[in-house]
Amino acid sequence: MRLLITAGIIAALFSIVHSAGYRINTTRSLPVGVYQTVSDAPKHSDLASFCLSPENEYRELAEERNYLGSSSLCPSGQKPLLKKFAGAAGDIIILHPDGIQVNSERHALTIRTHDSSGRPLPHKLRAGIIPTGKALMLSTYNPNSFDGRYFGLVDEKNLHKVIPVFTFN
């Protein structure tokens, strides 16, 4: 019973912190720590928080494999993601065997065929021009992160710029 009460208190604290504009990152996608949402629209190289939309075809896969964990903070029922804004509408994506190029910026992020448990990974990202209203979100901190290489482009209108407040490297 104490465990349930403690878990409820922790969940309530996370919800309060989230509604106050703070994001607590405990994943390896970016340094662990506290990030704050700001009112500015995110642009290239900014960090942004977002939810996978319930319509994203890989939302179910992420749920089945517990890539994101569950949360009431997103309409999908999964935790929000925190990634780098790597590409915007009009940018050109080129896929290389050893990385991803957005315009002239090269990211040393290979597209893996299997996750750390040996399960096949989807490859939603395609080479081409990013369409209006879409954005490419990547983790340039952790090359094994579940990011746009696998779930594809996201709606730019759902991105919330965040800045690090306190992080552990």
PDB file of C-alpha atoms in Angstrom:
ATOM      1  CA  MET A   1       0.000   0.000   0.000  1.00  0.00           C
ATOM      2  CA  ARG A   2       2.867   2.399   0.831  1.00  0.00           C
ATOM      3  CA  LEU A   3       4.371   1.713  -2.565  1.00  0.00           C
ATOM      4  CA  LEU A   4       1.111   2.681  -4.288  1.00  0.00           C
ATOM      5  CA  ILE A   5       0.832   5.864  -2.255  1.00  0.00           C
ATOM      6  CA  THR A   6       4.453   6.773  -2.982  1.00  0.00           C
ATOM      7  CA  ALA A   7       3.956   6.076  -6.688  1.00  0.00           C
ATOM      8  CA  GLY A   8       0.813   8.246  -6.650  1.00  0.00           C
ATOM      9  CA  ILE A   9       2.655  11.107  -4.964  1.00  0.00           C
ATOM     10  CA  ILE A  10       5.524  10.884  -7.452  1.00  0.00           C
ATOM     11  CA  ALA A  11       3.081  10.824 -10.387  1.00  0.00           C
ATOM     12  CA  ALA A  12       1.265  13.871  -8.978  1.00  0.00           C
ATOM     13  CA  LEU A  13       4.571  15.728  -8.552  1.00  0.00           C
ATOM     14  CA  PHE A  14       5.586  14.940 -12.147  1.00  0.00           C
ATOM     15  CA  SER A  15       2.196  16.205 -13.351  1.00  0.00           C
ATOM     16  CA  ILE A  16       2.531  19.446 -11.368  1.00  0.00           C
ATOM     17  CA  VAL A  17       6.099  19.981 -12.571  1.00  0.00           C
ATOM     18  CA  HIS A  18       4.992  19.292 -16.162  1.00  0.00           C
ATOM     19  CA  SER A  19       2.054  21.717 -15.985  1.00  0.00           C
ATOM     20  CA  ALA A  20       4.454  24.387 -14.639  1.00  0.00           C
ATOM     21  CA  GLY A  21       6.498  24.062 -17.838  1.00  0.00           C
ATOM     22  CA  TYR A  22       9.279  21.819 -16.609  1.00  0.00           C
ATOM     23  CA  ARG A  23      10.331  18.502 -18.076  1.00  0.00           C
ATOM     24  CA  ILE A  24      12.313  15.937 -16.134  1.00  0.00           C
ATOM     25  CA  ASN A  25      14.396  13.788 -18.410  1.00  0.00           C
ATOM     26  CA  THR A  26      15.432  10.426 -17.001  1.00  0.00           C
ATOM     27  CA  THR A  27      16.216   8.822 -20.358  1.00  0.00           C
ATOM     28  CA  ARG A  28      19.527   8.563 -22.201  1.00  0.00           C
ATOM     29  CA  SER A  29      18.280  10.578 -25.204  1.00  0.00           C
ATOM     30  CA  LEU A  30      19.666  13.764 -23.633  1.00  0.00           C
ATOM     31  CA  PRO A  31      21.535  14.462 -20.404  1.00  0.00           C
ATOM     32  CA  VAL A  32      19.459  13.498 -17.356  1.00  0.00           C
ATOM     33  CA  GLY A  33      18.055  16.562 -15.660  1.00  0.00           C
ATOM     34  CA  VAL A  34      15.440  19.283 -15.571  1.00  0.00           C
ATOM     35  CA  TYR A  35      14.430  21.231 -18.662  1.00  0.00           C
ATOM     36  CA  GLN A  36      12.019  24.169 -18.909  1.00  0.00           C
ATOM     37  CA  THR A  37       9.621  24.948 -21.720  1.00  0.00           C
ATOM     38  CA  VAL A  38       9.815  28.504 -23.030  1.00  0.00           C
ATOM     39  CA  SER A  39       7.372  30.468 -25.165  1.00  0.00           C
ATOM     40  CA  ASP A  40       9.680  30.827 -28.189  1.00  0.00           C
ATOM     41  CA  ALA A  41       8.970  28.551 -31.133  1.00  0.00           C
ATOM     42  CA  PRO A  42      11.777  26.008 -31.539  1.00  0.00           C
ATOM     43  CA  LYS A  43      14.142  26.362 -34.464  1.00  0.00           C
ATOM     44  CA  HIS A  44      17.119  24.440 -35.827  1.00  0.00           C
ATOM     45  CA  SER A  45      19.337  22.926 -33.121  1.00  0.00           C
ATOM     46  CA  ASP A  46      16.934  23.830 -30.294  1.00  0.00           C
ATOM     47  CA  LEU A  47      15.708  21.164 -27.933  1.00  0.00           C
ATOM     48  CA  ALA A  48      11.987  20.492 -27.986  1.00  0.00           C
ATOM     49  CA  SER A  49       9.448  18.415 -26.102  1.00  0.00           C
ATOM     50  CA  PHE A  50       6.603  16.739 -27.977  1.00  0.00           C
ATOM     51  CA  CYS A  51       4.222  13.815 -27.922  1.00  0.00           C
ATOM     52  CA  LEU A  52       3.904  11.132 -30.559  1.00  0.00           C
ATOM     53  CA  SER A  53       0.438  11.651 -31.964  1.00  0.00           C
ATOM     54  CA  PRO A  54      -2.117   8.899 -31.350  1.00  0.00           C
ATOM     55  CA  GLU A  55      -2.287   8.561 -35.155  1.00  0.00           C
ATOM     56  CA  ASN A  56       1.445   7.895 -35.552  1.00  0.00           C
ATOM     57  CA  GLU A  57       1.689   4.371 -36.904  1.00  0.00           C
ATOM     58  CA  TYR A  58       4.632   3.616 -34.594  1.00  0.00           C
ATOM     59  CA  ARG A  59       2.912   4.751 -31.405  1.00  0.00           C
ATOM     60  CA  GLU A  60       1.598   1.210 -30.836  1.00  0.00           C
ATOM     61  CA  LEU A  61       5.056  -0.276 -31.386  1.00  0.00           C
ATOM     62  CA  ALA A  62       6.545   2.185 -28.880  1.00  0.00           C
ATOM     63  CA  GLU A  63       3.822   1.209 -26.414  1.00  0.00           C
ATOM     64  CA  GLU A  64       4.242  -2.547 -26.917  1.00  0.00           C
ATOM     65  CA  ARG A  65       8.011  -2.299 -26.438  1.00  0.00           C
ATOM     66  CA  ASN A  66       7.763   0.288 -23.659  1.00  0.00           C
ATOM     67  CA  TYR A  67      10.166   2.642 -25.449  1.00  0.00           C
ATOM     68  CA  LEU A  68       8.499   5.707 -23.912  1.00  0.00           C
ATOM     69  CA  GLY A  69       6.616   4.475 -20.870  1.00  0.00           C
ATOM     70  CA  SER A  70       3.082   5.491 -20.037  1.00  0.00           C
ATOM     71  CA  SER A  71       1.856   8.904 -18.980  1.00  0.00           C
ATOM     72  CA  SER A  72      -1.327  10.932 -18.958  1.00  0.00           C
ATOM     73  CA  LEU A  73       0.681  13.925 -20.228  1.00  0.00           C
ATOM     74  CA  CYS A  74       0.246  12.978 -23.904  1.00  0.00           C
ATOM     75  CA  PRO A  75      -2.929  12.108 -25.857  1.00  0.00           C
ATOM     76  CA  SER A  76      -1.187   8.878 -26.923  1.00  0.00           C
ATOM     77  CA  GLY A  77      -0.897   7.776 -23.270  1.00  0.00           C
ATOM     78  CA  GLN A  78       2.907   7.765 -23.550  1.00  0.00           C
ATOM     79  CA  LYS A  79       5.550  10.025 -22.052  1.00  0.00           C
ATOM     80  CA  PRO A  80       6.601  13.122 -23.999  1.00  0.00           C
ATOM     81  CA  LEU A  81       9.845  12.927 -25.937  1.00  0.00           C
ATOM     82  CA  LEU A  82      12.725  15.391 -25.701  1.00  0.00           C
ATOM     83  CA  LYS A  83      14.887  15.703 -28.825  1.00  0.00           C
ATOM     84  CA  LYS A  84      16.919  18.117 -30.934  1.00  0.00           C
ATOM     85  CA  PHE A  85      15.097  20.013 -33.691  1.00  0.00           C
ATOM     86  CA  ALA A  86      17.196  18.753 -36.608  1.00  0.00           C
ATOM     87  CA  GLY A  87      15.096  19.649 -39.642  1.00  0.00           C
ATOM     88  CA  ALA A  88      12.220  21.931 -40.639  1.00  0.00           C
ATOM     89  CA  ALA A  89       9.951  22.421 -43.643  1.00  0.00           C
ATOM     90  CA  GLY A  90      11.985  22.880 -46.813  1.00  0.00           C
ATOM     91  CA  ASP A  91      15.107  21.189 -45.453  1.00  0.00           C
ATOM     92  CA  ILE A  92      16.597  18.343 -47.459  1.00  0.00           C
ATOM     93  CA  ILE A  93      17.181  14.971 -45.781  1.00  0.00           C
ATOM     94  CA  ILE A  94      19.847  12.709 -47.250  1.00  0.00           C
ATOM     95  CA  LEU A  95      20.364   9.249 -45.778  1.00  0.00           C
ATOM     96  CA  HIS A  96      23.895   7.831 -45.748  1.00  0.00           C
ATOM     97  CA  PRO A  97      25.053   4.408 -44.513  1.00  0.00           C
ATOM     98  CA  ASP A  98      26.952   6.145 -41.695  1.00  0.00           C
ATOM     99  CA  GLY A  99      24.501   8.932 -40.849  1.00  0.00           C
ATOM    100  CA  ILE A 100      21.829  11.429 -41.717  1.00  0.00           C
ATOM    101  CA  GLN A 101      22.409  14.713 -43.468  1.00  0.00           C
ATOM    102  CA  VAL A 102      20.014  17.650 -43.173  1.00  0.00           C
ATOM    103  CA  ASN A 103      21.023  20.284 -45.721  1.00  0.00           C
ATOM    104  CA  SER A 104      24.782  20.588 -45.081  1.00  0.00           C
ATOM    105  CA  GLU A 105      24.733  19.315 -41.468  1.00  0.00           C
ATOM    106  CA  ARG A 106      25.754  15.685 -41.070  1.00  0.00           C
ATOM    107  CA  HIS A 107      24.672  13.649 -38.019  1.00  0.00           C
ATOM    108  CA  ALA A 108      26.672  10.493 -37.271  1.00  0.00           C
ATOM    109  CA  LEU A 109      23.503   8.534 -36.525  1.00  0.00           C
ATOM    110  CA  THR A 110      23.128   5.240 -38.307  1.00  0.00           C
ATOM    111  CA  ILE A 111      19.692   3.764 -38.747  1.00  0.00           C
ATOM    112  CA  ARG A 112      19.791   0.511 -36.845  1.00  0.00           C
ATOM    113  CA  THR A 113      17.856  -2.511 -38.059  1.00  0.00           C
ATOM    114  CA  HIS A 114      17.215  -3.936 -34.559  1.00  0.00           C
ATOM    115  CA  ASP A 115      16.727  -2.532 -31.059  1.00  0.00           C
ATOM    116  CA  SER A 116      18.818  -3.518 -28.023  1.00  0.00           C
ATOM    117  CA  SER A 117      16.583  -6.571 -27.503  1.00  0.00           C
ATOM    118  CA  GLY A 118      17.122  -7.793 -31.075  1.00  0.00           C
ATOM    119  CA  ARG A 119      13.650  -6.827 -32.307  1.00  0.00           C
ATOM    120  CA  PRO A 120      13.346  -5.301 -35.806  1.00  0.00           C
ATOM    121  CA  LEU A 121      13.058  -1.513 -35.883  1.00  0.00           C
ATOM    122  CA  PRO A 122      10.835   0.396 -38.303  1.00  0.00           C
ATOM    123  CA  HIS A 123      12.429   2.841 -40.701  1.00  0.00           C
ATOM    124  CA  LYS A 124       9.924   5.641 -41.204  1.00  0.00           C
ATOM    125  CA  LEU A 125      12.434   8.354 -42.167  1.00  0.00           C
ATOM    126  CA  ARG A 126      12.855   8.848 -45.901  1.00  0.00           C
ATOM    127  CA  ALA A 127      15.211  10.981 -47.964  1.00  0.00           C
ATOM    128  CA  GLY A 128      13.671  14.091 -49.485  1.00  0.00           C
ATOM    129  CA  ILE A 129      12.363  17.540 -48.662  1.00  0.00           C
ATOM    130  CA  ILE A 130      10.616  18.005 -45.320  1.00  0.00           C
ATOM    131  CA  PRO A 131       7.028  19.099 -46.078  1.00  0.00           C
ATOM    132  CA  THR A 132       5.306  22.159 -44.631  1.00  0.00           C
ATOM    133  CA  GLY A 133       4.254  21.720 -41.009  1.00  0.00           C
ATOM    134  CA  LYS A 134       6.633  18.825 -40.316  1.00  0.00           C
ATOM    135  CA  ALA A 135       9.914  18.576 -38.393  1.00  0.00           C
ATOM    136  CA  LEU A 136      12.692  16.049 -37.954  1.00  0.00           C
ATOM    137  CA  MET A 137      13.555  15.382 -34.313  1.00  0.00           C
ATOM    138  CA  LEU A 138      16.768  13.503 -33.472  1.00  0.00           C
ATOM    139  CA  SER A 139      18.841  12.645 -30.445  1.00  0.00           C
ATOM    140  CA  THR A 140      22.356  13.706 -31.291  1.00  0.00           C
ATOM    141  CA  TYR A 141      23.355  12.925 -27.690  1.00  0.00           C
ATOM    142  CA  ASN A 142      22.637   9.184 -27.794  1.00  0.00           C
ATOM    143  CA  PRO A 143      23.029   7.341 -31.121  1.00  0.00           C
ATOM    144  CA  ASN A 144      20.706   4.542 -29.905  1.00  0.00           C
ATOM    145  CA  SER A 145      17.748   6.796 -29.109  1.00  0.00           C
ATOM    146  CA  PHE A 146      14.235   6.126 -30.428  1.00  0.00           C
ATOM    147  CA  ASP A 147      13.829   9.234 -32.568  1.00  0.00           C
ATOM    148  CA  GLY A 148      12.794  10.461 -36.005  1.00  0.00           C
ATOM    149  CA  ARG A 149      14.946   7.834 -37.696  1.00  0.00           C
ATOM    150  CA  TYR A 150      12.325   5.316 -36.638  1.00  0.00           C
ATOM    151  CA  PHE A 151       9.008   7.158 -36.118  1.00  0.00           C
ATOM    152  CA  GLY A 152       9.516   9.698 -38.906  1.00  0.00           C
ATOM    153  CA  LEU A 153       8.598  13.356 -39.060  1.00  0.00           C
ATOM    154  CA  VAL A 154       6.382  15.006 -36.445  1.00  0.00           C
ATOM    155  CA  ASP A 155       3.963  17.937 -36.552  1.00  0.00           C
ATOM    156  CA  GLU A 156       5.923  21.134 -35.954  1.00  0.00           C
ATOM    157  CA  LYS A 157       2.906  22.758 -34.259  1.00  0.00           C
ATOM    158  CA  ASN A 158       3.192  20.217 -31.408  1.00  0.00           C
ATOM    159  CA  LEU A 159       6.799  21.133 -30.520  1.00  0.00           C
ATOM    160  CA  HIS A 160       7.589  23.050 -27.345  1.00  0.00           C
ATOM    161  CA  LYS A 161      11.042  24.616 -27.085  1.00  0.00           C
ATOM    162  CA  VAL A 162      12.903  23.612 -23.925  1.00  0.00           C
ATOM    163  CA  ILE A 163      16.115  24.805 -22.339  1.00  0.00           C
ATOM    164  CA  PRO A 164      18.267  22.901 -19.858  1.00  0.00           C
ATOM    165  CA  VAL A 165      17.898  24.110 -16.270  1.00  0.00           C
ATOM    166  CA  PHE A 166      20.000  21.551 -14.457  1.00  0.00           C
ATOM    167  CA  THR A 167      21.556  18.472 -16.060  1.00  0.00           C
ATOM    168  CA  PHE A 168      23.943  15.679 -15.221  1.00  0.00           C
ATOM    169  CA  ASN A 169      26.267  14.561 -18.002  1.00  0.00           C
TER     170      ASN A 169
END
